[in-house]
Amino acid sequence: SADDTTRFTTDNDLKPRYNIAPTQSIACVRTADDGDHRDCSMMRWGLLPPWAKELSIGNRMINARSETVHEKRSFKQAFQKRRCLIPADGYFEWMKTPDGKQPFMIQRPDHGMLAMAGLWETNKHFGGETPLHSVTILTTAANETTKHIHDRMPVFLDAEHWDRWLSSDDEKFLRDLLRPAGNDLLEPIAVSKTVNSPRNDSPACVQPIDDLQPIDDHRDSKDANDQHRDEGHNRGDDESDQPSLF
């Protein structure tokens, strides 16, 4: 059940984060090795498949397109056997305004927790005696609430599906979960440009800003994402640019 899924063990001292960049560690809830409970592990953001011998490969796989994840070499095995939940308050995207690229924190209206669908892998080429664990976040088409900011969004899972996402072997059921969030789940909030730099990680990154005048032409969403990459957030997957998360 969803309640069982939220009861997990962790040896990590989890602290609030306000601006998590690719290649940094993020918290992931997965089925423990004994199969009897969940654990919360810190994993490198940017999937490194077992065959990868260069860390830079992970920089290109921070996200995975849900439409093809079941057939791509980099993600197929993880989709079948190593799925996880990534808890977060929301994610960031950038949009063109008269004052430049404006970051938005896309979150629940009630500020509740979200669970993103993720995949994890173990790579023995890195980490010495302890293999490196890494993770990617699944994305899908944006919903009506967010598509004017970017045409993609993370896959968010309802609590009633958390347990089966982690344990099911029914591929059709799992693929059916990989859909845009309901239009009423999220709301975009314009926030401080403090978040533009991955060096900043404080409550100022999610500070709302009032009285913005966004441009109604959203064809420049890729430019907005390019700025995020230029500021030090390496993004993308094996097919195309994806949303900047957290």
C-alpha atoms as a printed R data frame, in Angstrom:
    type eleno elety resid chain resno      x      y       z
1   ATOM     1    CA   SER     A     1  0.000  0.000   0.000
2   ATOM     2    CA   ALA     A     2  0.974  3.668  -0.201
3   ATOM     3    CA   ASP     A     3  1.378  3.690   3.587
4   ATOM     4    CA   ASP     A     4  3.795  0.759   3.415
5   ATOM     5    CA   THR     A     5  5.773  2.474   0.688
6   ATOM     6    CA   THR     A     6  6.304  5.570   2.786
7   ATOM     7    CA   ARG     A     7  7.742  3.520   5.658
8   ATOM     8    CA   PHE     A     8 11.355  3.061   4.708
9   ATOM     9    CA   THR     A     9 14.758  2.808   6.317
10  ATOM    10    CA   THR     A    10 17.714  5.100   5.669
11  ATOM    11    CA   ASP     A    11 21.218  5.557   6.988
12  ATOM    12    CA   ASN     A    12 21.371  9.043   5.511
13  ATOM    13    CA   ASP     A    13 20.890 12.314   7.360
14  ATOM    14    CA   LEU     A    14 18.321 13.871   5.027
15  ATOM    15    CA   LYS     A    15 18.376 17.669   5.040
16  ATOM    16    CA   PRO     A    16 16.277 20.190   3.082
17  ATOM    17    CA   ARG     A    17 17.582 21.004  -0.407
18  ATOM    18    CA   TYR     A    18 16.400 23.932  -2.501
19  ATOM    19    CA   ASN     A    19 18.371 23.643  -5.724
20  ATOM    20    CA   ILE     A    20 19.634 20.203  -6.748
21  ATOM    21    CA   ALA     A    21 21.751 20.110  -9.904
22  ATOM    22    CA   PRO     A    22 22.545 17.120 -12.134
23  ATOM    23    CA   THR     A    23 25.481 14.949 -10.962
24  ATOM    24    CA   GLN     A    24 24.622 15.785  -7.336
25  ATOM    25    CA   SER     A    25 23.065 13.194  -5.020
26  ATOM    26    CA   ILE     A    26 19.297 12.907  -4.685
27  ATOM    27    CA   ALA     A    27 17.126 10.792  -2.394
28  ATOM    28    CA   CYS     A    28 15.493  7.749  -3.977
29  ATOM    29    CA   VAL     A    29 13.017  5.310  -2.415
30  ATOM    30    CA   ARG     A    30 13.430  1.783  -3.752
31  ATOM    31    CA   THR     A    31 12.817 -1.832  -2.794
32  ATOM    32    CA   ALA     A    32 15.606 -3.013  -0.494
33  ATOM    33    CA   ASP     A    33 17.804 -5.933  -1.499
34  ATOM    34    CA   ASP     A    34 15.909 -8.274   0.825
35  ATOM    35    CA   GLY     A    35 12.665 -7.420  -0.982
36  ATOM    36    CA   ASP     A    36 10.795 -6.995   2.302
37  ATOM    37    CA   HIS     A    37 10.958 -3.254   2.865
38  ATOM    38    CA   ARG     A    38 11.814  0.071   1.224
39  ATOM    39    CA   ASP     A    39 14.980  2.027   1.759
40  ATOM    40    CA   CYS     A    40 15.901  5.593   0.976
41  ATOM    41    CA   SER     A    41 19.277  5.835  -0.739
42  ATOM    42    CA   MET     A    42 21.271  8.790  -2.011
43  ATOM    43    CA   MET     A    43 22.164  8.335  -5.675
44  ATOM    44    CA   ARG     A    44 24.038 10.338  -8.282
45  ATOM    45    CA   TRP     A    45 21.590 12.167 -10.578
46  ATOM    46    CA   GLY     A    46 22.453 11.026 -14.105
47  ATOM    47    CA   LEU     A    47 22.118  7.335 -14.932
48  ATOM    48    CA   LEU     A    48 25.322  5.348 -15.455
49  ATOM    49    CA   PRO     A    49 24.391  1.957 -16.943
50  ATOM    50    CA   PRO     A    50 26.591 -0.995 -15.941
51  ATOM    51    CA   TRP     A    51 28.500 -0.741 -19.229
52  ATOM    52    CA   ALA     A    52 29.358  2.964 -18.858
53  ATOM    53    CA   LYS     A    53 33.058  3.649 -18.227
54  ATOM    54    CA   GLU     A    54 32.930  7.460 -18.277
55  ATOM    55    CA   LEU     A    55 31.112  9.617 -15.737
56  ATOM    56    CA   SER     A    56 30.204 12.064 -18.498
57  ATOM    57    CA   ILE     A    57 27.755  9.505 -19.905
58  ATOM    58    CA   GLY     A    58 25.533 10.128 -16.891
59  ATOM    59    CA   ASN     A    59 25.398 13.851 -17.672
60  ATOM    60    CA   ARG     A    60 23.401 12.990 -20.790
61  ATOM    61    CA   MET     A    61 20.978 10.715 -18.937
62  ATOM    62    CA   ILE     A    62 19.542 12.773 -16.094
63  ATOM    63    CA   ASN     A    63 16.142 12.186 -17.728
64  ATOM    64    CA   ALA     A    64 14.589  9.361 -19.729
65  ATOM    65    CA   ARG     A    65 11.711  9.731 -22.149
66  ATOM    66    CA   SER     A    66  8.871  7.545 -20.899
67  ATOM    67    CA   GLU     A    67  7.637  6.842 -24.422
68  ATOM    68    CA   THR     A    68 10.752  4.816 -25.293
69  ATOM    69    CA   VAL     A    69 12.199  3.811 -21.908
70  ATOM    70    CA   HIS     A    70 11.086  0.181 -22.292
71  ATOM    71    CA   GLU     A    71 13.130 -0.304 -25.466
72  ATOM    72    CA   LYS     A    72 16.250  1.878 -25.116
73  ATOM    73    CA   ARG     A    73 19.459  0.039 -24.273
74  ATOM    74    CA   SER     A    74 20.396  2.520 -21.534
75  ATOM    75    CA   PHE     A    75 17.103  2.180 -19.664
76  ATOM    76    CA   LYS     A    76 15.427 -1.104 -20.605
77  ATOM    77    CA   GLN     A    77 16.851 -3.295 -17.832
78  ATOM    78    CA   ALA     A    78 16.357 -0.654 -15.168
79  ATOM    79    CA   PHE     A    79 12.744 -0.177 -16.261
80  ATOM    80    CA   GLN     A    80 12.142 -3.903 -15.842
81  ATOM    81    CA   LYS     A    81 13.913 -4.400 -12.507
82  ATOM    82    CA   ARG     A    82 15.144 -1.189 -10.849
83  ATOM    83    CA   ARG     A    83 12.436  1.435 -10.511
84  ATOM    84    CA   CYS     A    84 12.321  4.019  -7.736
85  ATOM    85    CA   LEU     A    85 10.430  7.006  -6.364
86  ATOM    86    CA   ILE     A    86 12.084 10.406  -6.084
87  ATOM    87    CA   PRO     A    87 10.421 12.633  -3.467
88  ATOM    88    CA   ALA     A    88 10.395 16.365  -4.160
89  ATOM    89    CA   ASP     A    89  8.402 19.511  -3.480
90  ATOM    90    CA   GLY     A    90  8.490 20.425  -7.167
91  ATOM    91    CA   TYR     A    91 10.778 21.217 -10.074
92  ATOM    92    CA   PHE     A    92 12.124 24.312 -11.843
93  ATOM    93    CA   GLU     A    93 11.570 25.513 -15.398
94  ATOM    94    CA   TRP     A    94 12.485 28.765 -17.176
95  ATOM    95    CA   MET     A    95 10.281 30.994 -19.333
96  ATOM    96    CA   LYS     A    96 10.924 34.089 -21.440
97  ATOM    97    CA   THR     A    97  9.633 37.394 -19.983
98  ATOM    98    CA   PRO     A    98 10.323 41.069 -20.767
99  ATOM    99    CA   ASP     A    99 12.994 40.965 -18.051
100 ATOM   100    CA   GLY     A   100 14.781 37.871 -19.338
101 ATOM   101    CA   LYS     A   101 14.455 34.184 -18.523
102 ATOM   102    CA   GLN     A   102 12.229 33.773 -15.470
103 ATOM   103    CA   PRO     A   103 12.474 30.649 -13.304
104 ATOM   104    CA   PHE     A   104  9.298 28.971 -12.079
105 ATOM   105    CA   MET     A   105  8.924 26.522  -9.223
106 ATOM   106    CA   ILE     A   106  6.251 24.065 -10.344
107 ATOM   107    CA   GLN     A   107  4.659 22.556  -7.251
108 ATOM   108    CA   ARG     A   108  1.434 21.360  -5.678
109 ATOM   109    CA   PRO     A   109 -0.984 24.153  -4.677
110 ATOM   110    CA   ASP     A   110 -1.068 22.717  -1.154
111 ATOM   111    CA   HIS     A   111  2.768 22.470  -1.058
112 ATOM   112    CA   GLY     A   112  2.496 18.705  -0.509
113 ATOM   113    CA   MET     A   113  5.118 16.158  -1.451
114 ATOM   114    CA   LEU     A   114  5.369 14.782  -4.980
115 ATOM   115    CA   ALA     A   115  6.823 11.468  -6.086
116 ATOM   116    CA   MET     A   116  8.606 11.348  -9.433
117 ATOM   117    CA   ALA     A   117  9.073  8.082 -11.284
118 ATOM   118    CA   GLY     A   118 12.719  7.119 -11.568
119 ATOM   119    CA   LEU     A   119 15.069  4.311 -12.588
120 ATOM   120    CA   TRP     A   120 18.322  3.396 -10.884
121 ATOM   121    CA   GLU     A   121 21.417  1.412 -11.785
122 ATOM   122    CA   THR     A   122 24.633  0.121 -10.224
123 ATOM   123    CA   ASN     A   123 27.963  0.705 -11.936
124 ATOM   124    CA   LYS     A   124 31.039 -1.190 -10.700
125 ATOM   125    CA   HIS     A   125 33.485  0.892 -12.759
126 ATOM   126    CA   PHE     A   126 33.203  3.723 -10.249
127 ATOM   127    CA   GLY     A   127 33.090  4.007  -6.482
128 ATOM   128    CA   GLY     A   128 35.923  1.637  -5.537
129 ATOM   129    CA   GLU     A   129 34.798 -1.096  -3.140
130 ATOM   130    CA   THR     A   130 31.294  0.368  -3.069
131 ATOM   131    CA   PRO     A   131 29.719  0.473  -6.572
132 ATOM   132    CA   LEU     A   132 28.219  3.758  -7.722
133 ATOM   133    CA   HIS     A   133 24.428  3.998  -7.671
134 ATOM   134    CA   SER     A   134 22.848  6.465 -10.087
135 ATOM   135    CA   VAL     A   135 19.351  7.506 -11.100
136 ATOM   136    CA   THR     A   136 17.365  9.055 -13.920
137 ATOM   137    CA   ILE     A   137 13.953 10.750 -13.827
138 ATOM   138    CA   LEU     A   138 11.235  9.762 -16.297
139 ATOM   139    CA   THR     A   139  9.583 12.508 -18.330
140 ATOM   140    CA   THR     A   140  6.432 12.772 -20.406
141 ATOM   141    CA   ALA     A   141  4.508 15.387 -22.376
142 ATOM   142    CA   ALA     A   142  3.602 18.494 -20.396
143 ATOM   143    CA   ASN     A   143  0.018 18.978 -19.234
144 ATOM   144    CA   GLU     A   144 -2.198 21.992 -19.915
145 ATOM   145    CA   THR     A   145 -0.949 23.741 -16.767
146 ATOM   146    CA   THR     A   146  2.736 23.671 -17.674
147 ATOM   147    CA   LYS     A   147  3.025 23.317 -21.462
148 ATOM   148    CA   HIS     A   148  3.321 27.091 -21.979
149 ATOM   149    CA   ILE     A   149  6.578 26.931 -20.002
150 ATOM   150    CA   HIS     A   150  8.039 23.698 -21.454
151 ATOM   151    CA   ASP     A   151  6.716 20.850 -23.596
152 ATOM   152    CA   ARG     A   152  7.964 18.136 -21.208
153 ATOM   153    CA   MET     A   153  7.477 17.411 -17.510
154 ATOM   154    CA   PRO     A   154  8.501 14.726 -14.997
155 ATOM   155    CA   VAL     A   155  6.243 11.717 -14.505
156 ATOM   156    CA   PHE     A   156  4.474 12.077 -11.149
157 ATOM   157    CA   LEU     A   157  2.925  9.000  -9.541
158 ATOM   158    CA   ASP     A   158 -0.205  9.010  -7.392
159 ATOM   159    CA   ALA     A   159  0.240  7.525  -3.915
160 ATOM   160    CA   GLU     A   160 -2.082  4.631  -4.757
161 ATOM   161    CA   HIS     A   161  0.425  3.475  -7.394
162 ATOM   162    CA   TRP     A   162  3.681  3.841  -5.456
163 ATOM   163    CA   ASP     A   163  3.817  0.271  -4.234
164 ATOM   164    CA   ARG     A   164  3.098 -1.352  -7.600
165 ATOM   165    CA   TRP     A   165  5.536  0.986  -9.352
166 ATOM   166    CA   LEU     A   166  8.261 -0.399  -7.119
167 ATOM   167    CA   SER     A   167  7.238 -4.061  -7.226
168 ATOM   168    CA   SER     A   168  5.128 -4.908 -10.288
169 ATOM   169    CA   ASP     A   169  6.386 -6.896 -13.279
170 ATOM   170    CA   ASP     A   170  3.357 -5.988 -15.407
171 ATOM   171    CA   GLU     A   171  4.916 -3.898 -18.180
172 ATOM   172    CA   LYS     A   172  1.591 -2.701 -19.581
173 ATOM   173    CA   PHE     A   173  0.477 -1.472 -16.172
174 ATOM   174    CA   LEU     A   174  3.793  0.272 -15.595
175 ATOM   175    CA   ARG     A   175  3.780  1.988 -18.991
176 ATOM   176    CA   ASP     A   176  0.209  3.148 -18.450
177 ATOM   177    CA   LEU     A   177  1.404  5.084 -15.392
178 ATOM   178    CA   LEU     A   178  3.793  7.138 -17.518
179 ATOM   179    CA   ARG     A   179  1.413  9.933 -18.414
180 ATOM   180    CA   PRO     A   180  1.125 13.693 -17.804
181 ATOM   181    CA   ALA     A   181 -0.014 14.805 -14.363
182 ATOM   182    CA   GLY     A   182 -3.596 15.959 -13.950
183 ATOM   183    CA   ASN     A   183 -4.083 19.616 -14.786
184 ATOM   184    CA   ASP     A   184 -5.020 20.459 -11.204
185 ATOM   185    CA   LEU     A   185 -2.045 18.726  -9.534
186 ATOM   186    CA   LEU     A   186  0.497 21.489 -10.076
187 ATOM   187    CA   GLU     A   187  0.810 25.257 -10.245
188 ATOM   188    CA   PRO     A   188  3.759 27.298 -11.564
189 ATOM   189    CA   ILE     A   189  5.086 29.948  -9.160
190 ATOM   190    CA   ALA     A   190  7.573 32.541 -10.381
191 ATOM   191    CA   VAL     A   191 10.600 32.502  -8.079
192 ATOM   192    CA   SER     A   192 13.831 34.390  -7.494
193 ATOM   193    CA   LYS     A   193 16.597 34.166 -10.088
194 ATOM   194    CA   THR     A   194 18.827 33.041  -7.244
195 ATOM   195    CA   VAL     A   195 18.077 29.512  -8.467
196 ATOM   196    CA   ASN     A   196 19.852 30.210 -11.776
197 ATOM   197    CA   SER     A   197 23.176 29.261 -10.197
198 ATOM   198    CA   PRO     A   198 23.663 25.709  -8.868
199 ATOM   199    CA   ARG     A   199 25.983 27.199  -6.264
200 ATOM   200    CA   ASN     A   200 22.927 28.607  -4.507
201 ATOM   201    CA   ASP     A   201 21.014 26.206  -2.287
202 ATOM   202    CA   SER     A   202 18.906 28.152   0.200
203 ATOM   203    CA   PRO     A   203 15.247 29.119   0.744
204 ATOM   204    CA   ALA     A   204 15.899 32.158  -1.471
205 ATOM   205    CA   CYS     A   205 15.818 29.792  -4.480
206 ATOM   206    CA   VAL     A   206 12.090 29.170  -3.972
207 ATOM   207    CA   GLN     A   207 11.123 32.698  -2.929
208 ATOM   208    CA   PRO     A   208  7.994 33.721  -4.929
209 ATOM   209    CA   ILE     A   209  8.032 36.874  -7.021
210 ATOM   210    CA   ASP     A   210  4.932 38.959  -7.791
211 ATOM   211    CA   ASP     A   211  3.773 41.030 -10.770
212 ATOM   212    CA   LEU     A   212  5.522 39.197 -13.618
213 ATOM   213    CA   GLN     A   213  4.422 39.812 -17.209
214 ATOM   214    CA   PRO     A   214  5.248 36.656 -19.170
215 ATOM   215    CA   ILE     A   215  5.357 36.825 -22.955
216 ATOM   216    CA   ASP     A   216  2.593 34.816 -24.633
217 ATOM   217    CA   ASP     A   217  4.964 33.399 -27.264
218 ATOM   218    CA   HIS     A   218  6.403 30.204 -25.767
219 ATOM   219    CA   ARG     A   219  8.525 29.091 -28.680
220 ATOM   220    CA   ASP     A   220 11.643 30.144 -26.773
221 ATOM   221    CA   SER     A   221 11.336 27.530 -24.026
222 ATOM   222    CA   LYS     A   222 14.456 25.775 -25.335
223 ATOM   223    CA   ASP     A   223 16.418 29.018 -24.997
224 ATOM   224    CA   ALA     A   224 15.288 29.207 -21.402
225 ATOM   225    CA   ASN     A   225 16.605 25.723 -20.798
226 ATOM   226    CA   ASP     A   226 19.877 26.580 -22.537
227 ATOM   227    CA   GLN     A   227 20.384 29.338 -19.986
228 ATOM   228    CA   HIS     A   228 19.965 26.824 -17.192
229 ATOM   229    CA   ARG     A   229 22.608 24.642 -18.806
230 ATOM   230    CA   ASP     A   230 24.915 27.645 -19.253
231 ATOM   231    CA   GLU     A   231 24.584 28.416 -15.567
232 ATOM   232    CA   GLY     A   232 26.047 25.002 -14.765
233 ATOM   233    CA   HIS     A   233 23.088 22.597 -14.846
234 ATOM   234    CA   ASN     A   234 24.033 19.838 -17.288
235 ATOM   235    CA   ARG     A   235 20.800 18.437 -18.649
236 ATOM   236    CA   GLY     A   236 19.473 16.092 -21.321
237 ATOM   237    CA   ASP     A   237 19.030 12.422 -22.106
238 ATOM   238    CA   ASP     A   238 19.864 10.134 -24.978
239 ATOM   239    CA   GLU     A   239 17.298 11.766 -27.248
240 ATOM   240    CA   SER     A   240 16.632 15.425 -26.475
241 ATOM   241    CA   ASP     A   241 16.673 18.196 -23.902
242 ATOM   242    CA   GLN     A   242 14.363 17.691 -20.935
243 ATOM   243    CA   PRO     A   243 13.061 19.719 -18.032
244 ATOM   244    CA   SER     A   244 15.382 20.961 -15.318
245 ATOM   245    CA   LEU     A   245 14.257 19.315 -12.111
246 ATOM   246    CA   PHE     A   246 13.958 20.307  -8.468
